[in-house]
C-alpha positions as semicolon CSV with decimal commas, in nm:
position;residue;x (nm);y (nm);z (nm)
1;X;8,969;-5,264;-1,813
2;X;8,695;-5,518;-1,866
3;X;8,680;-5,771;-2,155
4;X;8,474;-5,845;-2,388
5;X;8,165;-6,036;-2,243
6;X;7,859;-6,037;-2,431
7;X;7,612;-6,007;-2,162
8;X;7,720;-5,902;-1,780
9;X;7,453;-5,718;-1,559
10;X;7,617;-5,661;-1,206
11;X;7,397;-5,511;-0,900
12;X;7,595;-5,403;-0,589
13;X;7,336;-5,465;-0,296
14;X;7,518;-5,622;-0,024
15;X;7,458;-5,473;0,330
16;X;7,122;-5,284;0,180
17;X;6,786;-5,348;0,370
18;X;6,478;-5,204;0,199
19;X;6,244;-5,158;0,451
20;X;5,884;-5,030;0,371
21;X;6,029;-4,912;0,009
22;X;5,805;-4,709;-0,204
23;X;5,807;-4,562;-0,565
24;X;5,613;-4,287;-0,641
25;X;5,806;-4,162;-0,925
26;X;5,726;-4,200;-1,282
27;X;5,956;-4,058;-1,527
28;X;6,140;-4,121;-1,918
29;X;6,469;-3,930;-1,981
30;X;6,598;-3,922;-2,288
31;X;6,956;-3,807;-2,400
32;X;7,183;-3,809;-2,728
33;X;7,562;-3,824;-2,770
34;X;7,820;-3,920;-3,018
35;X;8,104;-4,117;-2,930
36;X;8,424;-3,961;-3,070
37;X;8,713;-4,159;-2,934
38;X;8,762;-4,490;-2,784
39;X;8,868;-4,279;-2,454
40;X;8,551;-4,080;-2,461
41;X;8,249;-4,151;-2,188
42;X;7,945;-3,960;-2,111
43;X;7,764;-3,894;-1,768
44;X;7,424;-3,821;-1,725
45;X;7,260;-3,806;-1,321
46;X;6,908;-3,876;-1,271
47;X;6,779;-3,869;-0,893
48;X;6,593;-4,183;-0,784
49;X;6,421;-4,222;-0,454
50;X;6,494;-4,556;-0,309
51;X;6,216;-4,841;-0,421
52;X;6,208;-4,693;-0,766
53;X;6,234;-4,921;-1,050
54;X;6,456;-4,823;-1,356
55;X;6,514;-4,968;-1,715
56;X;6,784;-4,771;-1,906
57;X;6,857;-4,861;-2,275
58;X;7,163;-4,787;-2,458
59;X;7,118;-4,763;-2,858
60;X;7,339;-4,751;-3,091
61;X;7,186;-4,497;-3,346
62;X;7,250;-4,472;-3,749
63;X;7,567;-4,293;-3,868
64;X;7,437;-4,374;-4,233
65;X;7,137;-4,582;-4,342
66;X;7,213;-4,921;-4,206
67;X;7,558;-4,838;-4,035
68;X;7,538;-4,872;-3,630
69;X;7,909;-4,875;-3,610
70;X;7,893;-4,787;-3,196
71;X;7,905;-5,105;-2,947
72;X;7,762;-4,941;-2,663
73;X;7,863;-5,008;-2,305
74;X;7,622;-4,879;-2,005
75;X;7,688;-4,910;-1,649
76;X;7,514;-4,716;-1,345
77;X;7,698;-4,578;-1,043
78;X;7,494;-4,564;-0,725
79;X;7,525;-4,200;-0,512
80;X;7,828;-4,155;-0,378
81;X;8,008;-4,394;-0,661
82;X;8,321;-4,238;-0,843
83;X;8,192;-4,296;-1,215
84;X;8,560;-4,246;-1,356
85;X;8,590;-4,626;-1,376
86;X;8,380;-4,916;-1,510
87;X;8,545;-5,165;-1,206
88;X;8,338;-4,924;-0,995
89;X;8,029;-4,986;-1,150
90;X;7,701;-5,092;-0,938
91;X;7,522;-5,214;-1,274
92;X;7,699;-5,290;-1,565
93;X;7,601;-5,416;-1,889
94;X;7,723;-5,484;-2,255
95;X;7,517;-5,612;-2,568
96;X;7,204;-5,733;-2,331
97;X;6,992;-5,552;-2,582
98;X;7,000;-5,701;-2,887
99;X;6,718;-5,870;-3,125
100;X;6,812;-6,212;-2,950
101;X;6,767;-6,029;-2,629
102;X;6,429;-5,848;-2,685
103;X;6,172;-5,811;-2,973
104;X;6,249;-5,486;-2,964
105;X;6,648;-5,490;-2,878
106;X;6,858;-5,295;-3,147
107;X;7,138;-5,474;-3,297
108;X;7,477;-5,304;-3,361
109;X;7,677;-5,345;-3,671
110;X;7,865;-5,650;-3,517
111;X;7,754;-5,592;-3,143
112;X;7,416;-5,529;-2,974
113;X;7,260;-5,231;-2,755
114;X;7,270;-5,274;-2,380
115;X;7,008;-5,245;-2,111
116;X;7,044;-5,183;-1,729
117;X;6,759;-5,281;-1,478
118;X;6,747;-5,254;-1,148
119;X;6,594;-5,137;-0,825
120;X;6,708;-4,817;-0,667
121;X;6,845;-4,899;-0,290
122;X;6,850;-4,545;-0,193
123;X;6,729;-4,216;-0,258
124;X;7,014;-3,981;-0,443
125;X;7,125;-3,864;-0,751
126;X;7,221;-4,175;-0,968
127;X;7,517;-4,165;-1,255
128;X;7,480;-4,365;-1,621
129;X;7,776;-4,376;-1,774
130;X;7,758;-4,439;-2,190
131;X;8,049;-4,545;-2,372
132;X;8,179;-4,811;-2,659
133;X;8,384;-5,111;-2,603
134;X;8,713;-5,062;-2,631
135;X;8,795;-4,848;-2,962
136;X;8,375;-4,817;-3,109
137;X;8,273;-4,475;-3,201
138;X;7,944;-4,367;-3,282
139;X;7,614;-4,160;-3,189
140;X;7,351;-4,329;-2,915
141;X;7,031;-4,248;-2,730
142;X;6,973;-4,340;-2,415
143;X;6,663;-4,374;-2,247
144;X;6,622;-4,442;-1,891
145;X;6,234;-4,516;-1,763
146;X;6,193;-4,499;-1,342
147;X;5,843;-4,632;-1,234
148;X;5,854;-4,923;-1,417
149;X;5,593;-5,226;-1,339
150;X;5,444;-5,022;-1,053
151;X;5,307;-5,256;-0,765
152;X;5,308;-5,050;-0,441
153;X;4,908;-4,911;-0,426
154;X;4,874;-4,629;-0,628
155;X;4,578;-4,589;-0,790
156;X;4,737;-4,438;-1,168
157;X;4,948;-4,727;-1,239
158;X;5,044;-4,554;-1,620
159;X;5,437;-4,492;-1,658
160;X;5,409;-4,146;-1,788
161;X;5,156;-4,025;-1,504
162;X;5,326;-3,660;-1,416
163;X;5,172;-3,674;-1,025
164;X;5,105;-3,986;-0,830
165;X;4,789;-4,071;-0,604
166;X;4,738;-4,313;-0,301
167;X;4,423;-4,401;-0,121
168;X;4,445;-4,326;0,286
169;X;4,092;-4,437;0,377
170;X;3,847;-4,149;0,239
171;X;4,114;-3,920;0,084
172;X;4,337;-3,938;-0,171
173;X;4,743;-3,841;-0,116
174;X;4,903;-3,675;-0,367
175;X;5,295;-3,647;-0,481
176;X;5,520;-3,540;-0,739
177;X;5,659;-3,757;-0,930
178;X;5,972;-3,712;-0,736
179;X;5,804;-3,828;-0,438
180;X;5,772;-3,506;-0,317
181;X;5,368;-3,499;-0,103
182;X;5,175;-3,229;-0,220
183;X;4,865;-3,259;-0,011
184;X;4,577;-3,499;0,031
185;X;4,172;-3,432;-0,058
186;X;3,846;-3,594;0,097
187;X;3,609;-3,742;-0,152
188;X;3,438;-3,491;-0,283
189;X;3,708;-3,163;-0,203
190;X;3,922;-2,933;-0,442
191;X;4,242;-2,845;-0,475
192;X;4,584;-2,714;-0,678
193;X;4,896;-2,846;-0,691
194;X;5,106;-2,641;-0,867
195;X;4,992;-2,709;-1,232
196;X;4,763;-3,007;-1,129
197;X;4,381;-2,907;-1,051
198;X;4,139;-3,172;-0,840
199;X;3,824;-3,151;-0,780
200;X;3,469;-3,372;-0,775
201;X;3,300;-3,458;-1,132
202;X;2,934;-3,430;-1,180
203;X;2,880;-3,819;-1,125
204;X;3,020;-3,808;-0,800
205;X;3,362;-3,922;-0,856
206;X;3,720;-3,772;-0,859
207;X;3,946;-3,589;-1,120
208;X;4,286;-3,466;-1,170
209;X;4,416;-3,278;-1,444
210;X;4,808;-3,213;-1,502
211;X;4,986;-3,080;-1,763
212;X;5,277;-3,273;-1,968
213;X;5,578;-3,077;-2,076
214;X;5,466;-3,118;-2,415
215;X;5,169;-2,932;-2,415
216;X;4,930;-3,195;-2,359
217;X;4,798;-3,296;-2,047
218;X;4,680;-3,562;-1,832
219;X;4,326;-3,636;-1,684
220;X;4,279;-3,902;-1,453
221;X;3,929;-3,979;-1,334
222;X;3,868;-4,233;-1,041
223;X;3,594;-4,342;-0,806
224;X;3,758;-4,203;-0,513
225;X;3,881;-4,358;-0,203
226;X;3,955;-4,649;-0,086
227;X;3,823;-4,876;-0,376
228;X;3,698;-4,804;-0,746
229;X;3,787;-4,804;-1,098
230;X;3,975;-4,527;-1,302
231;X;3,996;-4,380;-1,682
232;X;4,318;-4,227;-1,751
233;X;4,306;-3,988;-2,077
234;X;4,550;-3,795;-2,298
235;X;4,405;-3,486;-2,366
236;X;4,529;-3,293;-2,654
237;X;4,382;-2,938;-2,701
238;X;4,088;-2,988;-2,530
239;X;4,023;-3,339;-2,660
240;X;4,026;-3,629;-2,422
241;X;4,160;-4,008;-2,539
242;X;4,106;-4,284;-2,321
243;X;4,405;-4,439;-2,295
244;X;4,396;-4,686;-1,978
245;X;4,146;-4,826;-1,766
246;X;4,083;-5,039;-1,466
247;X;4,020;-5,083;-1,174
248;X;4,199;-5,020;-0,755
């Protein structure tokens, strides 16, 4: 049983060597649950391939208007980790995300809302575990972002990107946002992966469009390989937005 502490973030690296890491993954996950009894925990498993970076946030959400009565505890459980018990916790945190923590923290009745970052060490299916301290009930979301700050050579640097492109001299490599490769294309070429289409614009550079689960989709336009600028638009029934911009 851990006490009270009012900000503890614990990472479990020791005897991990990232070698040649890279993210490719870029990815929100959102989930909802109502704490019930003090005894009560909930476990949700995203997979992670190792290099990614992740930011999870656990809110405590309205029961009435202006009543957060939930102090949230989060803690993350590395594969292979029995998530039955906080003391086996790789990441760990309580009340890091309040309004003294973060401009945009969410403070608790008496407590705050806790946030988790870290880098994954391996690739596997990773456990969150949400909760409240000791005898706190109440409803939560929690939000967990993978991709975060990307700085490993992609061209689309944007968070929400649903496939991921590299530069390998003339061509451009493609992957899922799992890091999953789905094929590579010359400057110039054409292709489909699954939902995503590629293929040469009529100034001579390079597009990609891929749908978003929401109906929208995504349209990425670059200069092509190995060094350019981009646009990166949302489109939303048939109508592009520019929403990022710069350069690779």
């Amino acid at each position: 049983m851990f006490r009270k502490r009012s900000f503890i973030l614990l990472i479990v690296l020791a005897g991990i060597i990232l070698i040649g890491a890279v993210s490719v993954s870029a990815a929100d996950y959102s989930f909802s649950g109502n704490i019930l009894s003090g005894a009560q925990y909930d476990l949700y498993t995203v997979n992670l391939i190792a290099g990614e970076r992740v930011v999870a946030t656990l809110v405590c959400d309205e029961l009435a208007p202006g009543d957060r009565p939930l102090d949230p505890v989060l803690s993350a459980y590395f594969p292979g980790i029995d998530p039955s018990n906080t003391i086996n916790a790789s990441a760990y945190n309580d009340d890091g995300f309040g309004l003294d923590d973060d401009p945009n923290g969410v403070d608790c009745n008496a407590f705050d809302s806790s946030r988790l970052q870290f880098t994954a060490p391996v690739t596997g299916a990773y456990t969150f575990r949400a909760e409240g301290f000791g005898s706190a009930t109440g409803p939560y979301s929690l939000v967990i972002r993978t991709g975060v700050g990307f700085s490993d050579g992609r061209i689309n640097p944007q968070d929400d990107a649903p496939i991921v492109l590299y530069c390998d001299g003339s061509a451009t490599v493609f992957y899922s946002v799992t890091g999953v490769p789905l094929g590579t294309v010359e400057n110039g070429g054409s292709a489909t992966f699954g939902s995503a289409t590629v293929g040469p614009t009529a100034d001579g550079r390079m597009y990609v469009n891929a749908a978003f689960s929401d109906g929208k989709s995504y349209l990425f336009v670059w200069s092509g390989c190995a060094h350019g600028s981009f646009e990166a638009y949302n489109v939303n029934g048939g109508v592009p937005t520019l929403y990022s911009s710069g350069s690779y």
